[in-house]
């Protein structure tokens, strides 16, 4: 696979994200419109994997998207801190599914995990997973659950590995590095630990869990760093959008510029 093909594959891994206080239905619709315009203006490009928004805006993405191939991702569980009551988090997840989400990104309860209550943190994921699955069944579709570990706040590789296994054992379909809302977000070091945990979990269970890097991925070269970690640790079979993602707000233009060999400001 040549460099251009790899860059386009990275483009297809994008969860194109807007998570701003000032987001409106109009601004989200405009972003989805840009994605829809790709097929006309750059017909050789794949679509991003999804557009990621707050749960109350999931319906806008669903209504405006050009096709079902473009998924609707909604952050939930009182993103980005997860500092609330479990029943509130569960309700937000369910409402996000009802509002059109194909994928739900929740946040590991670090108040419990770092406080020594690992069983409580696990119970939260298990409870939200069950609620998402039930809501998805009622809606007649499958909904993917990603668990954000917030690795920048997990100070050792051992803690990152422990959090990775905890999330996977409770049913996470993906584990994700970061919210993008703390001082340290995705790092290659954390990504490697998480990918090694995914590999080892698969070896023990046969279940493939996806990996998502998010937070601070700004350039095509950043994307390639994580692509190469995935390739080295997990192998080429993992490098598909069903099991490998980037959470990004900026990298789309950089990938397009690298592919085209000139500056592109599409998004």
XYZ file of C-alpha atoms in Angstrom, residues 84-254:
171
model
C -22.544 12.774 37.834
C -24.983 10.128 39.012
C -25.062 6.805 37.184
C -28.779 7.065 36.428
C -28.166 10.436 34.775
C -25.375 8.954 32.652
C -27.549 6.001 31.667
C -30.422 8.283 30.691
C -28.120 10.412 28.538
C -26.852 7.304 26.724
C -30.385 6.081 26.074
C -31.568 9.489 24.895
C -28.545 9.722 22.569
C -29.531 6.432 20.929
C -33.136 7.575 20.660
C -31.895 10.824 19.104
C -30.121 8.981 16.315
C -26.665 7.913 17.520
C -25.057 4.867 15.903
C -22.096 5.092 18.274
C -21.841 6.235 21.888
C -18.579 7.470 23.464
C -18.680 7.311 27.263
C -16.034 8.244 29.821
C -14.513 5.885 32.380
C -15.554 6.991 35.878
C -12.110 8.120 37.009
C -13.508 9.320 40.336
C -14.097 5.638 41.108
C -11.219 4.050 39.190
C -8.538 6.341 40.629
C -10.227 6.269 44.031
C -9.714 2.520 44.295
C -13.276 1.507 43.471
C -12.529 -0.449 40.319
C -15.632 -2.599 40.794
C -17.767 0.540 40.834
C -16.127 1.866 37.661
C -16.716 -1.502 35.991
C -20.342 -1.565 37.080
C -20.926 1.842 35.475
C -19.628 0.651 32.093
C -21.583 -2.600 32.334
C -24.787 -0.735 33.203
C -24.404 1.797 30.373
C -23.541 -0.981 27.905
C -26.723 -2.852 28.821
C -28.817 0.312 28.513
C -27.311 1.187 25.126
C -27.892 -2.346 23.837
C -31.512 -2.301 24.994
C -32.173 1.115 23.435
C -30.474 -0.003 20.214
C -32.615 -3.132 20.047
C -35.760 -1.036 20.445
C -34.534 1.237 17.645
C -33.829 -1.751 15.415
C -30.116 -1.175 14.983
C -26.738 -2.003 16.526
C -25.013 0.762 18.462
C -21.266 0.743 19.124
C -19.982 1.651 22.605
C -16.590 3.319 22.969
C -15.075 3.843 26.430
C -12.743 6.820 26.903
C -9.981 6.026 29.403
C -8.552 9.569 29.667
C -5.048 8.162 29.552
C -3.411 11.520 30.244
C -4.713 11.224 33.807
C -3.560 7.615 34.199
C 0.021 8.147 35.215
C 1.567 4.738 34.531
C 1.440 2.149 31.749
C 0.160 -0.324 34.335
C -2.883 1.854 35.083
C -3.596 2.333 31.373
C -3.439 -1.427 30.821
C -5.671 -2.088 33.836
C -8.244 0.458 32.636
C -8.116 -1.029 29.128
C -8.924 -4.518 30.375
C -11.588 -3.227 32.742
C -13.418 -1.518 29.875
C -13.081 -4.444 27.485
C -14.239 -6.953 30.070
C -17.426 -4.927 30.594
C -18.291 -5.035 26.897
C -16.621 -1.989 25.318
C -16.583 -2.267 21.524
C -13.733 0.280 21.387
C -11.356 1.760 23.917
C -10.406 5.388 23.320
C -7.485 7.394 24.642
C -8.926 10.757 25.591
C -11.687 13.328 25.639
C -9.426 16.020 24.179
C -10.396 18.204 27.149
C -7.459 17.664 29.530
C -3.836 18.806 29.487
C -2.426 15.517 28.114
C -4.513 13.653 25.566
C -3.493 10.974 23.056
C 0.158 9.952 23.180
C 1.971 7.247 21.219
C 3.060 5.662 24.499
C -0.514 5.297 25.749
C -1.677 4.094 22.340
C 0.901 1.318 22.332
C -0.123 0.116 25.800
C -3.800 0.121 24.778
C -3.128 -1.703 21.511
C -1.063 -4.310 23.336
C -3.953 -4.785 25.775
C -6.387 -5.190 22.862
C -4.070 -7.755 21.272
C -3.727 -9.707 24.514
C -7.457 -9.544 25.254
C -8.194 -10.881 21.776
C -5.701 -13.703 22.269
C -7.492 -14.709 25.477
C -11.106 -14.263 24.390
C -11.269 -14.209 20.606
C -13.195 -10.901 20.729
C -11.875 -8.013 18.629
C -12.075 -4.630 20.359
C -11.390 -1.444 18.444
C -8.909 1.327 19.229
C -9.562 5.073 18.971
C -6.925 7.771 19.392
C -8.327 11.214 20.171
C -7.076 14.554 21.412
C -4.194 16.484 19.878
C -4.076 14.646 16.560
C -3.600 17.646 14.298
C -1.482 16.603 11.316
C -1.212 13.826 8.767
C 2.077 12.836 10.371
C 0.328 12.499 13.755
C -2.239 10.186 12.159
C 0.509 8.087 10.579
C 2.207 7.616 13.955
C -0.932 5.973 15.348
C -1.571 4.060 12.129
C 1.911 2.551 12.364
C 1.460 1.626 16.033
C -1.760 -0.151 15.113
C -0.063 -1.910 12.207
C 2.895 -3.029 14.336
C 0.958 -4.176 17.403
C -2.411 -5.319 16.039
C -1.719 -6.042 12.405
C -3.320 -4.966 9.157
C -6.592 -6.773 9.894
C -7.336 -4.171 12.622
C -6.758 -1.221 10.312
C -10.354 -0.868 9.167
C -12.879 1.688 10.383
C -14.817 -1.000 12.278
C -11.842 -1.441 14.612
C -9.609 1.639 14.238
C -10.521 5.306 14.594
C -9.204 8.812 15.096
C -11.212 11.419 16.976
C -10.316 14.639 15.171
C -11.389 18.205 14.589
C -8.337 19.421 12.647
C -6.572 16.563 10.883
C -8.930 16.293 7.886
C -7.428 19.279 6.085
C -3.898 18.081 6.846
